[in-house]
DNA sequence: GAGTACATCTCGATG
DNA sequence: CATCGAGGTGTACTC
C-alpha cells in the first residue's frame, strides 16, 4: 500500500465522466492496483477511485504540463474495462509505502441472515401455533425468506428485512402471486417482517392484505441466548 | 487527516456487530472525526469504518490489555447515534498527519439526468410521430421520468434507467396505475427504457404490457453532438 | 460468468 | 426531518 498526499487534479472517464479540480488530497494505491482519492471529510466513499484489477502508470510531466505546474501524471487503467483515472500531480507532500499482507476479513453479526435464523427458531413470534415449513423456500423468481404454516394449517410466506421499505412489499407481492398459483400451497398469505417498517410500506402492505410485523432483534437474540443456556 | 499503519483488531457495534481479527491495516482519521479501516485490497469500501460526525478517544493500554500485547485502544464514538468502533492497536508502523483543507468537490457528466435530457431531445427514438409532453412529470407518488404522446395521440409514460432491473418495472407499474386513474390522460401505456435491460425485468414488463427499449447512450450523445454542430 | 438480493449501503434532491 | 431514487454502487451467493 502506497500513501501519497498531493496537490492534484483528477479526471475519470468510463461509465461516466467526472472531474476533480486542483486541491490537496490523499492518493491511496493498493496492492491490486486500485486507487482511492480521499478528501479530509465525507464518508467512506472516495471522491474518485479505480476499482481493481487495475494498473498504475506514472510518467514525468513535460512540455505544456510543466508550464501548468504539473510534475507527474498518473494513469490508472482498469484491467477489465476501458475505465481510466488520470491524476495530475502538482506537488507531492508525502509519499510512503507499506507491506500489509492479506486481511483475514470481516466477521458480521446481525445481518438479515441472522434475523432470519432467529425468526425461524422463534417461529411463534408470528403467532401461536405457527410451524416452520422451511427457510429460503425456492421459487422460480427467487427464494422466499420463510415459509410457515399457521394454526389453521394455512400457508404463510414471510419476507424479512432489516428496514421495511416499499421494495420489500413488492418483492413479497411477487412471491405471493406465484405461490398462489400452486394448488398445493394456495391460499398463501403474506407477512412482512422487519426491525423497522416505513409508513408507506405499511400502507401498501395493508392495502394488499399483507400483515406487518415489527421485530425486536435484541429481544430475539436474548431469547436465543436464554435457550442456549438451557442446553 | 491522520494516517496510521498498525497491527490491530477492530470491533464495531451499532446497527450490527462486526469484528476484524488482528492484522496489519491502514487507519485513516479524517478531520470530521470519521475513521476508515482499509486493507491492501478490495474495492473502495473500507473493511470497517465510522461515519462523521464522530470523536476519537485514544487511551493507553493497561492491565490485561498489555499482557495481550495491546499498546493503545481507540474508541470512535458517533456523535449522532450510539454506534461505536473500537480499535485495539498492537503495534504502530507508521503515523503521519496532514493538512488538506476543504475539497472543491466532484463534477459529473453522463448520469441518468443526461440520458433523460438526450431522450427528451430525441423523443422519436421511442417511435415515429412521438412528441414530448414533459420531463419529470409530477405525480403524488413521485415524478414520471418522461411523459410523451404517440403518433395516435395516446399518452406514454417512460421510465428511464441506466440499468433496467425489476425495481424499475415495479416503479413504472405504480406510475401507470396512478396515471390511468386520471380520465384526462387514460389510457396511458408504459415504456421501460434503459441502456441494459435484465431478462427478468423484460419478462415482467412484457407480462404487464409494458414495452422495452434499449438505449445506446454513445449513439444518442453522437446525435446530440451532430445536432450541436448544425447550429 | 450472469443474475439476484443485501448493505452499518452512501449520496443527493425534494417536500 | 423523512422519503425516494440513483449509484462508476460493492459484495456475497446461487445457478
mmCIF file with all atom_site columns, C-alpha atoms in Angstrom, chain A residues 19-165:
data_model
loop_
_atom_site.group_PDB
_atom_site.id
_atom_site.type_symbol
_atom_site.label_atom_id
_atom_site.label_alt_id
_atom_site.label_comp_id
_atom_site.label_asym_id
_atom_site.label_entity_id
_atom_site.label_seq_id
_atom_site.pdbx_PDB_ins_code
_atom_site.Cartn_x
_atom_site.Cartn_y
_atom_site.Cartn_z
_atom_site.occupancy
_atom_site.B_iso_or_equiv
_atom_site.pdbx_formal_charge
_atom_site.auth_seq_id
_atom_site.auth_comp_id
_atom_site.auth_asym_id
_atom_site.auth_atom_id
_atom_site.pdbx_PDB_model_num
ATOM 1   C CA . UNK A 1 19  ? -13.551 15.852  -12.752 1.00 0.00 ? 19  UNK A CA 1
ATOM 2   C CA . UNK A 1 20  ? -11.888 16.997  -9.540  1.00 0.00 ? 20  UNK A CA 1
ATOM 3   C CA . UNK A 1 21  ? -10.297 20.469  -9.591  1.00 0.00 ? 21  UNK A CA 1
ATOM 4   C CA . UNK A 1 22  ? -6.879  21.122  -8.102  1.00 0.00 ? 22  UNK A CA 1
ATOM 5   C CA . UNK A 1 23  ? -6.726  20.573  -4.338  1.00 0.00 ? 23  UNK A CA 1
ATOM 6   C CA . UNK A 1 24  ? -4.720  18.694  -1.722  1.00 0.00 ? 24  UNK A CA 1
ATOM 7   C CA . UNK A 1 25  ? -5.868  15.084  -1.298  1.00 0.00 ? 25  UNK A CA 1
ATOM 8   C CA . UNK A 1 26  ? -4.850  11.611  -0.210  1.00 0.00 ? 26  UNK A CA 1
ATOM 9   C CA . UNK A 1 27  ? -3.999  9.175   -3.006  1.00 0.00 ? 27  UNK A CA 1
ATOM 10  C CA . UNK A 1 28  ? -4.159  5.575   -1.791  1.00 0.00 ? 28  UNK A CA 1
ATOM 11  C CA . UNK A 1 29  ? -2.656  2.925   -4.053  1.00 0.00 ? 29  UNK A CA 1
ATOM 12  C CA . UNK A 1 30  ? -3.459  -0.660  -3.088  1.00 0.00 ? 30  UNK A CA 1
ATOM 13  C CA . UNK A 1 31  ? -1.524  -3.793  -3.923  1.00 0.00 ? 31  UNK A CA 1
ATOM 14  C CA . UNK A 1 32  ? -4.090  -4.820  -6.560  1.00 0.00 ? 32  UNK A CA 1
ATOM 15  C CA . UNK A 1 33  ? -3.534  -1.573  -8.478  1.00 0.00 ? 33  UNK A CA 1
ATOM 16  C CA . UNK A 1 34  ? -6.730  0.077   -7.252  1.00 0.00 ? 34  UNK A CA 1
ATOM 17  C CA . UNK A 1 35  ? -6.516  3.758   -6.376  1.00 0.00 ? 35  UNK A CA 1
ATOM 18  C CA . UNK A 1 36  ? -8.656  5.801   -3.980  1.00 0.00 ? 36  UNK A CA 1
ATOM 19  C CA . UNK A 1 37  ? -8.742  9.601   -3.899  1.00 0.00 ? 37  UNK A CA 1
ATOM 20  C CA . UNK A 1 38  ? -9.868  10.854  -0.488  1.00 0.00 ? 38  UNK A CA 1
ATOM 21  C CA . UNK A 1 39  ? -10.523 14.311  0.890   1.00 0.00 ? 39  UNK A CA 1
ATOM 22  C CA . UNK A 1 40  ? -10.365 15.171  4.587   1.00 0.00 ? 40  UNK A CA 1
ATOM 23  C CA . UNK A 1 41  ? -14.109 14.740  5.118   1.00 0.00 ? 41  UNK A CA 1
ATOM 24  C CA . UNK A 1 42  ? -17.200 12.967  3.928   1.00 0.00 ? 42  UNK A CA 1
ATOM 25  C CA . UNK A 1 43  ? -17.991 9.349   4.483   1.00 0.00 ? 43  UNK A CA 1
ATOM 26  C CA . UNK A 1 44  ? -16.112 6.251   3.475   1.00 0.00 ? 44  UNK A CA 1
ATOM 27  C CA . UNK A 1 45  ? -16.685 6.763   -0.224  1.00 0.00 ? 45  UNK A CA 1
ATOM 28  C CA . UNK A 1 46  ? -13.706 8.301   -2.000  1.00 0.00 ? 46  UNK A CA 1
ATOM 29  C CA . UNK A 1 47  ? -14.151 11.399  -4.142  1.00 0.00 ? 47  UNK A CA 1
ATOM 30  C CA . UNK A 1 48  ? -12.946 9.319   -7.051  1.00 0.00 ? 48  UNK A CA 1
ATOM 31  C CA . UNK A 1 49  ? -11.383 5.898   -7.485  1.00 0.00 ? 49  UNK A CA 1
ATOM 32  C CA . UNK A 1 50  ? -10.431 3.000   -9.721  1.00 0.00 ? 50  UNK A CA 1
ATOM 33  C CA . UNK A 1 51  ? -11.593 -0.492  -8.842  1.00 0.00 ? 51  UNK A CA 1
ATOM 34  C CA . UNK A 1 52  ? -9.257  -3.459  -9.064  1.00 0.00 ? 52  UNK A CA 1
ATOM 35  C CA . UNK A 1 53  ? -7.810  -5.032  -11.044 1.00 0.00 ? 53  UNK A CA 1
ATOM 36  C CA . UNK A 1 54  ? -6.003  -2.007  -12.424 1.00 0.00 ? 54  UNK A CA 1
ATOM 37  C CA . UNK A 1 55  ? -2.525  -0.880  -13.356 1.00 0.00 ? 55  UNK A CA 1
ATOM 38  C CA . UNK A 1 56  ? -0.899  2.398   -12.394 1.00 0.00 ? 56  UNK A CA 1
ATOM 39  C CA . UNK A 1 57  ? 1.462   4.044   -14.876 1.00 0.00 ? 57  UNK A CA 1
ATOM 40  C CA . UNK A 1 58  ? 3.445   7.075   -13.722 1.00 0.00 ? 58  UNK A CA 1
ATOM 41  C CA . UNK A 1 59  ? 5.053   9.439   -16.222 1.00 0.00 ? 59  UNK A CA 1
ATOM 42  C CA . UNK A 1 60  ? 7.024   12.611  -15.604 1.00 0.00 ? 60  UNK A CA 1
ATOM 43  C CA . UNK A 1 61  ? 5.425   15.802  -16.868 1.00 0.00 ? 61  UNK A CA 1
ATOM 44  C CA . UNK A 1 62  ? 6.780   17.512  -19.948 1.00 0.00 ? 62  UNK A CA 1
ATOM 45  C CA . UNK A 1 63  ? 6.140   20.488  -22.202 1.00 0.00 ? 63  UNK A CA 1
ATOM 46  C CA . UNK A 1 64  ? 2.926   22.386  -21.530 1.00 0.00 ? 64  UNK A CA 1
ATOM 47  C CA . UNK A 1 65  ? 2.205   20.238  -18.483 1.00 0.00 ? 65  UNK A CA 1
ATOM 48  C CA . UNK A 1 66  ? 5.348   21.584  -16.796 1.00 0.00 ? 66  UNK A CA 1
ATOM 49  C CA . UNK A 1 67  ? 4.280   25.122  -17.677 1.00 0.00 ? 67  UNK A CA 1
ATOM 50  C CA . UNK A 1 68  ? 0.945   24.467  -15.930 1.00 0.00 ? 68  UNK A CA 1
ATOM 51  C CA . UNK A 1 69  ? 2.804   23.306  -12.826 1.00 0.00 ? 69  UNK A CA 1
ATOM 52  C CA . UNK A 1 70  ? 2.242   19.566  -13.255 1.00 0.00 ? 70  UNK A CA 1
ATOM 53  C CA . UNK A 1 71  ? 5.198   17.475  -12.133 1.00 0.00 ? 71  UNK A CA 1
ATOM 54  C CA . UNK A 1 72  ? 3.819   13.983  -12.686 1.00 0.00 ? 72  UNK A CA 1
ATOM 55  C CA . UNK A 1 73  ? 0.849   12.285  -14.320 1.00 0.00 ? 73  UNK A CA 1
ATOM 56  C CA . UNK A 1 74  ? -0.692  9.029   -13.121 1.00 0.00 ? 74  UNK A CA 1
ATOM 57  C CA . UNK A 1 75  ? -2.787  6.904   -15.452 1.00 0.00 ? 75  UNK A CA 1
ATOM 58  C CA . UNK A 1 76  ? -4.788  4.236   -13.688 1.00 0.00 ? 76  UNK A CA 1
ATOM 59  C CA . UNK A 1 77  ? -6.209  1.821   -16.239 1.00 0.00 ? 77  UNK A CA 1
ATOM 60  C CA . UNK A 1 78  ? -8.823  -0.783  -15.356 1.00 0.00 ? 78  UNK A CA 1
ATOM 61  C CA . UNK A 1 79  ? -7.738  -4.240  -16.477 1.00 0.00 ? 79  UNK A CA 1
ATOM 62  C CA . UNK A 1 80  ? -11.252 -5.374  -17.353 1.00 0.00 ? 80  UNK A CA 1
ATOM 63  C CA . UNK A 1 81  ? -12.977 -2.311  -18.775 1.00 0.00 ? 81  UNK A CA 1
ATOM 64  C CA . UNK A 1 82  ? -11.781 0.813   -20.566 1.00 0.00 ? 82  UNK A CA 1
ATOM 65  C CA . UNK A 1 83  ? -12.318 2.920   -17.437 1.00 0.00 ? 83  UNK A CA 1
ATOM 66  C CA . UNK A 1 84  ? -9.451  5.284   -16.796 1.00 0.00 ? 84  UNK A CA 1
ATOM 67  C CA . UNK A 1 85  ? -8.443  7.575   -13.976 1.00 0.00 ? 85  UNK A CA 1
ATOM 68  C CA . UNK A 1 86  ? -5.946  10.339  -14.673 1.00 0.00 ? 86  UNK A CA 1
ATOM 69  C CA . UNK A 1 87  ? -4.253  12.143  -11.804 1.00 0.00 ? 87  UNK A CA 1
ATOM 70  C CA . UNK A 1 88  ? -2.247  15.286  -12.484 1.00 0.00 ? 88  UNK A CA 1
ATOM 71  C CA . UNK A 1 89  ? 0.130   15.865  -9.608  1.00 0.00 ? 89  UNK A CA 1
ATOM 72  C CA . UNK A 1 90  ? 1.300   19.410  -8.909  1.00 0.00 ? 90  UNK A CA 1
ATOM 73  C CA . UNK A 1 91  ? 3.131   18.765  -5.659  1.00 0.00 ? 91  UNK A CA 1
ATOM 74  C CA . UNK A 1 92  ? 3.812   15.711  -3.512  1.00 0.00 ? 92  UNK A CA 1
ATOM 75  C CA . UNK A 1 93  ? 3.674   16.466  0.200   1.00 0.00 ? 93  UNK A CA 1
ATOM 76  C CA . UNK A 1 94  ? 4.053   12.906  1.442   1.00 0.00 ? 94  UNK A CA 1
ATOM 77  C CA . UNK A 1 95  ? 4.885   9.521   -0.034  1.00 0.00 ? 95  UNK A CA 1
ATOM 78  C CA . UNK A 1 96  ? 5.252   6.271   1.880   1.00 0.00 ? 96  UNK A CA 1
ATOM 79  C CA . UNK A 1 97  ? 4.819   2.564   1.121   1.00 0.00 ? 97  UNK A CA 1
ATOM 80  C CA . UNK A 1 98  ? 3.839   -0.236  3.481   1.00 0.00 ? 98  UNK A CA 1
ATOM 81  C CA . UNK A 1 99  ? 3.554   -4.008  3.478   1.00 0.00 ? 99  UNK A CA 1
ATOM 82  C CA . UNK A 1 100 ? 0.203   -5.077  4.883   1.00 0.00 ? 100 UNK A CA 1
ATOM 83  C CA . UNK A 1 101 ? -0.297  -8.684  3.841   1.00 0.00 ? 101 UNK A CA 1
ATOM 84  C CA . UNK A 1 102 ? -3.651  -10.362 3.223   1.00 0.00 ? 102 UNK A CA 1
ATOM 85  C CA . UNK A 1 103 ? -6.501  -9.444  5.529   1.00 0.00 ? 103 UNK A CA 1
ATOM 86  C CA . UNK A 1 104 ? -8.406  -12.227 7.326   1.00 0.00 ? 104 UNK A CA 1
ATOM 87  C CA . UNK A 1 105 ? -11.638 -10.338 6.623   1.00 0.00 ? 105 UNK A CA 1
ATOM 88  C CA . UNK A 1 106 ? -14.711 -9.171  8.461   1.00 0.00 ? 106 UNK A CA 1
ATOM 89  C CA . UNK A 1 107 ? -16.982 -11.227 10.710  1.00 0.00 ? 107 UNK A CA 1
ATOM 90  C CA . UNK A 1 108 ? -20.530 -9.869  10.940  1.00 0.00 ? 108 UNK A CA 1
ATOM 91  C CA . UNK A 1 109 ? -23.455 -10.489 13.271  1.00 0.00 ? 109 UNK A CA 1
ATOM 92  C CA . UNK A 1 110 ? -26.902 -9.007  12.967  1.00 0.00 ? 110 UNK A CA 1
ATOM 93  C CA . UNK A 1 111 ? -27.453 -9.008  9.231   1.00 0.00 ? 111 UNK A CA 1
ATOM 94  C CA . UNK A 1 112 ? -30.615 -10.297 7.594   1.00 0.00 ? 112 UNK A CA 1
ATOM 95  C CA . UNK A 1 113 ? -29.370 -13.878 7.675   1.00 0.00 ? 113 UNK A CA 1
ATOM 96  C CA . UNK A 1 114 ? -29.090 -13.764 11.480  1.00 0.00 ? 114 UNK A CA 1
ATOM 97  C CA . UNK A 1 115 ? -32.525 -12.229 11.780  1.00 0.00 ? 115 UNK A CA 1
ATOM 98  C CA . UNK A 1 116 ? -33.887 -14.994 9.549   1.00 0.00 ? 116 UNK A CA 1
ATOM 99  C CA . UNK A 1 117 ? -32.278 -17.744 11.622  1.00 0.00 ? 117 UNK A CA 1
ATOM 100 C CA . UNK A 1 118 ? -33.715 -16.283 14.834  1.00 0.00 ? 118 UNK A CA 1
ATOM 101 C CA . UNK A 1 119 ? -37.205 -15.859 13.402  1.00 0.00 ? 119 UNK A CA 1
ATOM 102 C CA . UNK A 1 120 ? -37.149 -19.433 12.079  1.00 0.00 ? 120 UNK A CA 1
ATOM 103 C CA . UNK A 1 121 ? -36.166 -20.679 15.548  1.00 0.00 ? 121 UNK A CA 1
ATOM 104 C CA . UNK A 1 122 ? -38.777 -18.492 17.210  1.00 0.00 ? 122 UNK A CA 1
ATOM 105 C CA . UNK A 1 123 ? -41.470 -19.006 14.588  1.00 0.00 ? 123 UNK A CA 1
ATOM 106 C CA . UNK A 1 124 ? -44.249 -18.459 17.144  1.00 0.00 ? 124 UNK A CA 1
ATOM 107 C CA . UNK A 1 125 ? -43.272 -14.786 17.092  1.00 0.00 ? 125 UNK A CA 1
ATOM 108 C CA . UNK A 1 126 ? -45.584 -14.774 14.055  1.00 0.00 ? 126 UNK A CA 1
ATOM 109 C CA . UNK A 1 127 ? -48.449 -16.069 16.190  1.00 0.00 ? 127 UNK A CA 1
ATOM 110 C CA . UNK A 1 128 ? -49.386 -19.014 18.420  1.00 0.00 ? 128 UNK A CA 1
ATOM 111 C CA . UNK A 1 129 ? -49.482 -22.385 16.693  1.00 0.00 ? 129 UNK A CA 1
ATOM 112 C CA . UNK A 1 130 ? -47.209 -21.379 13.803  1.00 0.00 ? 130 UNK A CA 1
ATOM 113 C CA . UNK A 1 131 ? -44.827 -24.022 12.483  1.00 0.00 ? 131 UNK A CA 1
ATOM 114 C CA . UNK A 1 132 ? -41.860 -23.638 10.146  1.00 0.00 ? 132 UNK A CA 1
ATOM 115 C CA . UNK A 1 133 ? -42.079 -25.229 6.715   1.00 0.00 ? 133 UNK A CA 1
ATOM 116 C CA . UNK A 1 134 ? -38.644 -24.044 5.646   1.00 0.00 ? 134 UNK A CA 1
ATOM 117 C CA . UNK A 1 135 ? -36.273 -21.112 5.250   1.00 0.00 ? 135 UNK A CA 1
ATOM 118 C CA . UNK A 1 136 ? -35.160 -19.897 1.812   1.00 0.00 ? 136 UNK A CA 1
ATOM 119 C CA . UNK A 1 137 ? -38.051 -21.685 0.097   1.00 0.00 ? 137 UNK A CA 1
ATOM 120 C CA . UNK A 1 138 ? -37.013 -21.745 -3.559  1.00 0.00 ? 138 UNK A CA 1
ATOM 121 C CA . UNK A 1 139 ? -39.278 -20.425 -6.292  1.00 0.00 ? 139 UNK A CA 1
ATOM 122 C CA . UNK A 1 140 ? -38.666 -19.639 -9.955  1.00 0.00 ? 140 UNK A CA 1
ATOM 123 C CA . UNK A 1 141 ? -38.278 -15.957 -9.178  1.00 0.00 ? 141 UNK A CA 1
ATOM 124 C CA . UNK A 1 142 ? -36.105 -16.285 -6.091  1.00 0.00 ? 142 UNK A CA 1
ATOM 125 C CA . UNK A 1 143 ? -36.158 -17.668 -2.571  1.00 0.00 ? 143 UNK A CA 1
ATOM 126 C CA . UNK A 1 144 ? -38.953 -16.859 -0.109  1.00 0.00 ? 144 UNK A CA 1
ATOM 127 C CA . UNK A 1 145 ? -37.249 -15.953 3.171   1.00 0.00 ? 145 UNK A CA 1
ATOM 128 C CA . UNK A 1 146 ? -39.505 -18.086 5.376   1.00 0.00 ? 146 UNK A CA 1
ATOM 129 C CA . UNK A 1 147 ? -42.441 -20.326 4.555   1.00 0.00 ? 147 UNK A CA 1
ATOM 130 C CA . UNK A 1 148 ? -44.605 -21.310 7.543   1.00 0.00 ? 148 UNK A CA 1
ATOM 131 C CA . UNK A 1 149 ? -47.943 -22.849 8.449   1.00 0.00 ? 149 UNK A CA 1
ATOM 132 C CA . UNK A 1 150 ? -50.365 -21.051 10.743  1.00 0.00 ? 150 UNK A CA 1
ATOM 133 C CA . UNK A 1 151 ? -52.536 -22.591 13.468  1.00 0.00 ? 151 UNK A CA 1
ATOM 134 C CA . UNK A 1 152 ? -55.301 -23.296 10.917  1.00 0.00 ? 152 UNK A CA 1
ATOM 135 C CA . UNK A 1 153 ? -52.960 -25.076 8.530   1.00 0.00 ? 153 UNK A CA 1
ATOM 136 C CA . UNK A 1 154 ? -52.802 -22.125 6.105   1.00 0.00 ? 154 UNK A CA 1
ATOM 137 C CA . UNK A 1 155 ? -49.560 -21.341 4.322   1.00 0.00 ? 155 UNK A CA 1
ATOM 138 C CA . UNK A 1 156 ? -47.764 -18.112 5.206   1.00 0.00 ? 156 UNK A CA 1
ATOM 139 C CA . UNK A 1 157 ? -44.896 -16.512 3.235   1.00 0.00 ? 157 UNK A CA 1
ATOM 140 C CA . UNK A 1 158 ? -42.651 -14.225 5.267   1.00 0.00 ? 158 UNK A CA 1
ATOM 141 C CA . UNK A 1 159 ? -40.467 -11.550 3.712   1.00 0.00 ? 159 UNK A CA 1
ATOM 142 C CA . UNK A 1 160 ? -37.792 -10.390 6.110   1.00 0.00 ? 160 UNK A CA 1
ATOM 143 C CA . UNK A 1 161 ? -35.968 -7.059  6.050   1.00 0.00 ? 161 UNK A CA 1
ATOM 144 C CA . UNK A 1 162 ? -33.869 -5.049  8.416   1.00 0.00 ? 162 UNK A CA 1
ATOM 145 C CA . UNK A 1 163 ? -35.597 -1.934  7.135   1.00 0.00 ? 163 UNK A CA 1
ATOM 146 C CA . UNK A 1 164 ? -39.071 -2.447  5.723   1.00 0.00 ? 164 UNK A CA 1
ATOM 147 C CA . UNK A 1 165 ? -39.390 -0.403  2.550   1.00 0.00 ? 165 UNK A CA 1
#
